[in-house]
Short mmCIF file of C-alpha atoms in Angstrom, two decimals:
data_model
loop_
_atom_site.label_atom_id
_atom_site.label_comp_id
_atom_site.label_asym_id
_atom_site.label_seq_id
_atom_site.Cartn_x
_atom_site.Cartn_y
_atom_site.Cartn_z
CA GLU T 513 136.24 113.80 93.99
CA SER T 514 138.65 110.89 94.28
CA ALA T 515 136.03 108.17 94.74
CA ASP T 516 136.04 105.32 92.23
CA ILE T 517 132.70 106.27 90.70
CA THR T 518 131.59 107.61 87.33
CA GLU T 519 131.41 111.30 86.49
CA ARG T 520 127.61 110.94 86.31
CA GLU T 521 127.56 109.56 89.91
CA LYS T 522 129.89 112.36 91.08
CA LEU T 523 127.53 114.93 89.55
CA ALA T 524 124.55 113.31 91.35
CA LEU T 525 126.47 113.50 94.61
CA ARG T 526 127.28 117.19 94.05
CA PHE T 527 123.59 117.75 93.41
CA ALA T 528 122.63 115.98 96.63
CA GLU T 529 125.28 117.82 98.65
CA ARG T 530 124.14 121.20 97.38
CA MET T 531 120.49 120.30 98.00
CA ALA T 532 121.43 119.53 101.60
CA THR T 533 123.80 122.38 102.28
CA ASP T 534 123.29 125.28 99.89
CA HIS T 535 120.28 124.78 97.60
CA HIS T 536 120.10 128.53 96.83
CA SER T 537 123.43 128.21 94.93
CA MET T 538 121.89 125.84 92.37
CA ASP T 539 121.71 128.31 89.50
CA ASP T 540 121.08 127.97 85.78
CA ALA T 541 124.69 127.11 85.09
CA PHE T 542 124.55 124.25 87.56
CA PHE T 543 121.38 122.89 85.92
CA GLU T 544 122.98 123.21 82.45
CA GLY T 545 125.73 120.91 83.71
CA LEU T 546 123.15 118.48 85.09
CA ARG T 547 121.30 118.44 81.80
CA MET T 548 124.48 117.32 80.01
CA GLU T 549 124.22 114.01 81.95
CA PHE T 550 120.56 113.74 83.10
CA THR T 551 117.19 114.25 81.48
CA ASP T 552 114.68 116.62 83.12
CA PRO T 553 112.64 113.67 84.52
CA GLU T 554 115.88 112.20 85.95
CA ILE T 555 116.76 115.54 87.58
CA PHE T 556 113.28 115.72 89.07
CA GLU T 557 113.57 112.15 90.40
CA LEU T 558 117.04 112.87 91.81
CA GLY T 559 115.64 115.94 93.55
CA MET T 560 112.65 114.07 94.98
CA ILE T 561 114.72 111.19 96.35
CA THR T 562 117.37 113.56 97.72
CA GLY T 563 114.69 115.72 99.38
CA GLN T 564 113.08 112.68 100.95
CA PHE T 565 116.35 111.50 102.47
CA ILE T 566 117.26 114.99 103.70
CA GLY T 567 113.81 115.32 105.27
CA TYR T 568 114.00 111.82 106.77
CA GLY T 569 117.39 112.56 108.33
CA ARG T 570 116.19 115.81 109.80
CA LEU T 571 113.05 114.16 111.22
CA ILE T 572 115.11 111.42 112.87
CA SER T 573 117.33 114.12 114.35
CA ILE T 574 114.60 116.37 115.72
CA LEU T 575 112.76 113.42 117.20
CA ASP T 576 116.05 112.42 118.89
CA LEU T 577 115.90 108.92 117.38
CA GLU T 578 119.63 108.81 116.76
CA ASP T 579 121.37 106.84 119.46
CA PRO T 580 125.13 106.76 118.97
CA GLU T 581 125.42 104.40 121.97
CA GLN T 582 123.27 101.75 120.29
CA PRO T 583 125.25 98.96 118.58
CA ALA T 584 124.98 98.73 114.80
#
């Protein structure tokens, strides 16, 4: 909440966090708030991109492709 980003960006991050951790809590009230800043196509695109990154991260994890010993 204290990051130096716009309210719109903060809302997008809250969307992504809830998609990743508690998507069942995304009720009508949450989407009403989203629609105050985003159009329906933007919400769909945000959901698709977020879902792809969540899925990609999980795939990397289950295939054990994360190597914390490897230098950046």
